[in-house]
Amino acid sequence: MKKVLVLEDEANIRSFVVINLKRAGYEAIEAGTGEEALQQLKRNPDIKVALLDIMLPDMDGFEVCRRIRAGDNKIGIIMLTARTQEMDKVTGLMTGADDYVTKPFSPAELTARIDALYRRTGGDVTADTGEISQPPFLLNTRNRTLEKSGNRVKLTQVEYSIIKLFMDNPGKALSREEILDSVWGRDYFGELKIVDVNIRRLRIKIEDDPTNPAYITTVWGYGYKWGF
Ligand code: CA
């Protein structure tokens, strides 16, 4: 069964989420604190997606996200943010989250996001076994890893999908909508801004000078281009 970690300290919100996940065919692994969430992840290495609340009794959700990513865990991470925490969305994405859902959310919205993320995090296995070499970059599409000049670049699954899209379309201007559709899926409810935030994060990881990008260039008023 497809497992989803639900980290939320408010019991009523957590059970609302859990009930809806079960209805959608997921098994929910519950945690009420950050520490508990990290333990559950160790105990259940087959968890593919985690929902992380931000305000928690022991540590905040960003810290949980950071610790998960520090362990090179490739699970999909969705932050549960409050409506007023506009900046949290960006902070969450910068600490390695793949997506965010604003409270209050509808069950349909939440499960659509989880479904989309689940598909991207290797829930579907493609027959792809190759490598794309565009020096200094080497993308291994079997292991879903990226190397720059022989050094491994740690990527989230979303970042990997964006890089893959770029490397499949070198030199082609891609609109933000195109990137959103391709990476997040057509059923994605979110905003275009998520594309920009992920690009910003990717630039920090792969550009020699992120403020003056040479690989991911901006096409003003349109989108981005893999600049080869
Ligand atoms: Ca909370």
Short mmCIF file of C-alpha atoms and ligand atoms in Angstrom, two decimals:
data_model
loop_
_atom_site.label_atom_id
_atom_site.label_comp_id
_atom_site.label_asym_id
_atom_site.label_seq_id
_atom_site.Cartn_x
_atom_site.Cartn_y
_atom_site.Cartn_z
CA MET A 1 0.00 0.00 0.00
CA LYS A 2 1.19 3.52 -0.73
CA LYS A 3 2.36 5.12 2.48
CA VAL A 4 2.12 8.79 3.33
CA LEU A 5 3.55 10.34 6.48
CA VAL A 6 1.22 12.84 8.13
CA LEU A 7 2.99 15.16 10.57
CA GLU A 8 0.42 17.36 12.28
CA ASP A 9 0.12 18.05 15.99
CA GLU A 10 -3.53 19.09 15.92
CA ALA A 11 -5.42 15.83 16.32
CA ASN A 12 -8.59 16.96 14.55
CA ILE A 13 -6.74 18.18 11.47
CA ARG A 14 -4.62 15.04 11.45
CA SER A 15 -7.60 12.70 11.58
CA PHE A 16 -9.34 14.71 8.84
CA VAL A 17 -6.29 14.23 6.65
CA VAL A 18 -5.87 10.57 7.57
CA ILE A 19 -9.51 9.72 6.82
CA ASN A 20 -9.28 11.35 3.42
CA LEU A 21 -6.00 9.67 2.57
CA LYS A 22 -7.49 6.28 3.40
CA ARG A 23 -10.44 7.04 1.15
CA ALA A 24 -7.98 7.87 -1.63
CA GLY A 25 -6.22 4.54 -1.19
CA TYR A 26 -3.23 5.58 0.90
CA GLU A 27 -1.95 4.23 4.17
CA ALA A 28 -1.34 7.10 6.57
CA ILE A 29 1.56 6.94 9.02
CA GLU A 30 0.86 9.46 11.76
CA ALA A 31 3.17 11.69 13.77
CA GLY A 32 2.42 14.51 16.21
CA THR A 33 5.93 15.85 16.67
CA GLY A 34 8.97 16.39 14.47
CA GLU A 35 10.95 13.79 16.38
CA GLU A 36 8.17 11.24 15.94
CA ALA A 37 8.04 11.99 12.21
CA LEU A 38 11.77 11.36 11.79
CA GLN A 39 11.45 8.09 13.71
CA GLN A 40 8.50 6.97 11.59
CA LEU A 41 10.51 7.64 8.44
CA LYS A 42 13.30 5.43 9.71
CA ARG A 43 10.84 2.72 10.62
CA ASN A 44 9.02 2.96 7.28
CA PRO A 45 11.60 3.42 4.51
CA ASP A 46 8.86 2.80 1.94
CA ILE A 47 7.13 6.11 2.71
CA LYS A 48 7.18 8.08 -0.54
CA VAL A 49 5.41 11.30 0.44
CA ALA A 50 5.37 13.31 3.67
CA LEU A 51 2.94 16.05 4.73
CA LEU A 52 4.64 18.40 7.19
CA ASP A 53 2.82 20.89 9.36
CA ILE A 54 4.93 23.92 10.25
CA MET A 55 3.94 24.88 13.79
CA LEU A 56 4.85 21.91 15.96
CA PRO A 57 5.59 21.48 19.68
CA ASP A 58 9.23 20.37 19.39
CA MET A 59 10.68 21.83 16.17
CA ASP A 60 9.19 23.56 13.17
CA GLY A 61 8.27 21.77 9.98
CA PHE A 62 11.09 23.45 8.06
CA GLU A 63 13.61 21.90 10.42
CA VAL A 64 11.99 18.49 9.88
CA CYS A 65 12.20 19.07 6.14
CA ARG A 66 15.87 20.08 6.41
CA ARG A 67 16.72 16.97 8.42
CA ILE A 68 14.93 14.69 5.96
CA ARG A 69 16.83 16.22 3.05
CA ALA A 70 20.14 16.17 4.93
CA GLY A 71 19.74 12.39 5.05
CA ASP A 72 19.51 12.41 1.26
CA ASN A 73 15.98 11.13 1.50
CA LYS A 74 14.22 11.54 -1.83
CA ILE A 75 10.65 11.39 -0.60
CA GLY A 76 8.21 13.99 -1.81
CA ILE A 77 7.51 16.67 0.80
CA ILE A 78 4.41 18.83 1.01
CA MET A 79 4.30 21.60 3.62
CA LEU A 80 0.98 22.38 5.26
CA THR A 81 0.93 26.15 5.64
CA ALA A 82 -1.55 28.57 7.14
CA ARG A 83 -3.12 31.19 4.92
CA THR A 84 -1.27 34.00 6.66
CA GLN A 85 2.13 32.39 6.31
CA GLU A 86 2.80 33.63 2.79
CA MET A 87 6.55 33.66 3.30
CA ASP A 88 6.49 30.14 4.68
CA LYS A 89 5.74 28.82 1.23
CA VAL A 90 8.96 30.19 -0.10
CA THR A 91 10.98 29.25 2.98
CA GLY A 92 9.59 25.73 2.83
CA LEU A 93 10.48 25.33 -0.79
CA MET A 94 13.95 26.70 -0.18
CA THR A 95 14.54 24.16 2.58
CA GLY A 96 13.75 21.34 0.19
CA ALA A 97 9.98 20.89 0.13
CA ASP A 98 8.40 20.02 -3.21
CA ASP A 99 5.05 21.64 -2.70
CA TYR A 100 2.82 23.33 -0.17
CA VAL A 101 -0.89 23.26 0.60
CA THR A 102 -2.59 26.17 2.31
CA LYS A 103 -4.94 25.51 5.20
CA PRO A 104 -7.86 25.16 5.07
CA PHE A 105 -7.58 22.78 2.15
CA SER A 106 -10.16 20.53 0.54
CA PRO A 107 -9.61 16.76 0.58
CA ALA A 108 -9.71 16.76 -3.23
CA GLU A 109 -6.95 19.37 -3.44
CA LEU A 110 -4.75 17.54 -0.96
CA THR A 111 -5.08 14.12 -2.56
CA ALA A 112 -4.53 15.59 -6.03
CA ARG A 113 -1.25 17.06 -4.82
CA ILE A 114 -0.22 13.81 -3.17
CA ASP A 115 -1.15 11.79 -6.27
CA ALA A 116 0.91 14.10 -8.46
CA LEU A 117 3.91 13.96 -6.15
CA TYR A 118 3.60 10.21 -5.75
CA ARG A 119 3.79 9.72 -9.50
CA ARG A 120 6.96 11.80 -9.65
CA THR A 121 8.77 10.18 -6.75
CA GLY A 122 9.26 6.93 -8.55
CA GLY A 123 5.85 5.47 -7.84
CA ASP A 124 5.91 4.86 -11.56
CA VAL A 125 8.93 3.07 -12.91
CA THR A 126 9.85 4.00 -16.45
CA ALA A 127 11.83 1.76 -18.75
CA ASP A 128 14.31 4.59 -19.10
CA THR A 129 17.86 3.34 -18.54
CA GLY A 130 20.01 5.97 -20.11
CA GLU A 131 22.22 8.90 -19.47
CA ILE A 132 22.04 12.40 -20.87
CA SER A 133 25.45 13.98 -21.17
CA GLN A 134 25.64 17.76 -21.63
CA PRO A 135 29.04 18.69 -20.20
CA PRO A 136 29.68 19.64 -17.50
CA PHE A 137 26.40 17.88 -16.64
CA LEU A 138 25.64 14.20 -16.67
CA LEU A 139 22.10 13.11 -15.91
CA ASN A 140 21.55 9.48 -15.05
CA THR A 141 17.89 8.80 -15.81
CA ARG A 142 17.93 5.37 -14.23
CA ASN A 143 19.19 6.48 -10.83
CA ARG A 144 17.67 9.93 -11.26
CA THR A 145 20.94 11.59 -10.32
CA LEU A 146 22.85 14.56 -11.65
CA GLU A 147 26.59 15.12 -11.75
CA LYS A 148 28.34 18.37 -12.50
CA SER A 149 32.00 17.91 -13.49
CA GLY A 150 31.91 14.48 -11.90
CA ASN A 151 30.47 15.69 -8.60
CA ARG A 152 27.06 14.57 -7.49
CA VAL A 153 24.49 17.38 -7.13
CA LYS A 154 21.85 16.55 -4.52
CA LEU A 155 18.43 17.12 -6.08
CA THR A 156 14.88 16.73 -4.91
CA GLN A 157 12.62 14.75 -7.22
CA VAL A 158 11.01 17.96 -8.45
CA GLU A 159 14.39 19.49 -9.20
CA TYR A 160 15.37 16.32 -11.02
CA SER A 161 12.21 16.50 -13.14
CA ILE A 162 12.94 20.13 -14.04
CA ILE A 163 16.53 19.37 -15.02
CA LYS A 164 15.37 16.37 -17.05
CA LEU A 165 12.88 18.59 -18.88
CA PHE A 166 15.63 21.14 -19.59
CA MET A 167 18.11 18.54 -20.76
CA ASP A 168 15.49 17.00 -23.04
CA ASN A 169 14.97 20.47 -24.55
CA PRO A 170 18.38 22.15 -24.77
CA GLY A 171 18.32 25.68 -26.10
CA LYS A 172 14.53 25.79 -26.19
CA ALA A 173 12.63 28.51 -24.33
CA LEU A 174 10.13 26.82 -22.03
CA SER A 175 7.22 28.80 -20.67
CA ARG A 176 6.53 28.66 -16.94
CA GLU A 177 3.15 27.05 -17.72
CA GLU A 178 4.88 24.37 -19.77
CA ILE A 179 7.29 23.64 -16.93
CA LEU A 180 4.45 23.55 -14.40
CA ASP A 181 2.37 21.18 -16.56
CA SER A 182 5.26 18.90 -17.29
CA VAL A 183 6.72 18.69 -13.80
CA TRP A 184 3.75 19.11 -11.49
CA GLY A 185 1.12 17.65 -13.82
CA ARG A 186 -1.94 19.12 -15.46
CA ASP A 187 -4.07 18.39 -12.43
CA TYR A 188 -1.90 20.63 -10.25
CA PHE A 189 -3.82 23.33 -8.42
CA GLY A 190 -0.94 25.57 -7.47
CA GLU A 191 0.61 28.77 -8.65
CA LEU A 192 3.26 29.53 -11.27
CA LYS A 193 5.40 31.01 -8.52
CA ILE A 194 6.39 27.51 -7.47
CA VAL A 195 8.28 27.20 -10.76
CA ASP A 196 10.33 30.32 -10.03
CA VAL A 197 11.13 29.22 -6.50
CA ASN A 198 12.39 25.84 -7.68
CA ILE A 199 14.44 27.45 -10.43
CA ARG A 200 16.01 29.79 -7.88
CA ARG A 201 16.93 26.81 -5.72
CA LEU A 202 18.28 24.86 -8.69
CA ARG A 203 20.47 27.77 -9.71
CA ILE A 204 22.04 27.83 -6.27
CA LYS A 205 22.86 24.16 -6.69
CA ILE A 206 24.17 24.08 -10.25
CA GLU A 207 25.29 27.54 -11.33
CA ASP A 208 28.85 28.77 -10.80
CA ASP A 209 27.34 32.18 -10.07
CA PRO A 210 23.62 31.88 -9.23
CA THR A 211 23.11 35.65 -9.59
CA ASN A 212 24.45 35.50 -13.12
CA PRO A 213 23.16 32.15 -14.37
CA ALA A 214 24.83 30.57 -17.37
CA TYR A 215 22.88 27.31 -17.58
CA ILE A 216 19.32 28.18 -16.61
CA THR A 217 18.71 31.52 -18.26
CA THR A 218 15.61 33.65 -17.87
CA VAL A 219 13.47 34.39 -20.91
CA TRP A 220 11.85 37.61 -19.77
CA GLY A 221 8.07 37.60 -19.59
CA TYR A 222 7.98 33.96 -20.69
CA GLY A 223 9.98 31.40 -18.81
CA TYR A 224 13.37 29.74 -18.81
CA LYS A 225 15.87 28.21 -21.15
CA TRP A 226 18.55 25.58 -20.68
CA GLY A 227 21.26 27.74 -22.16
CA PHE A 228 23.40 25.59 -24.35
CA CA B 1 0.42 22.74 14.16
#
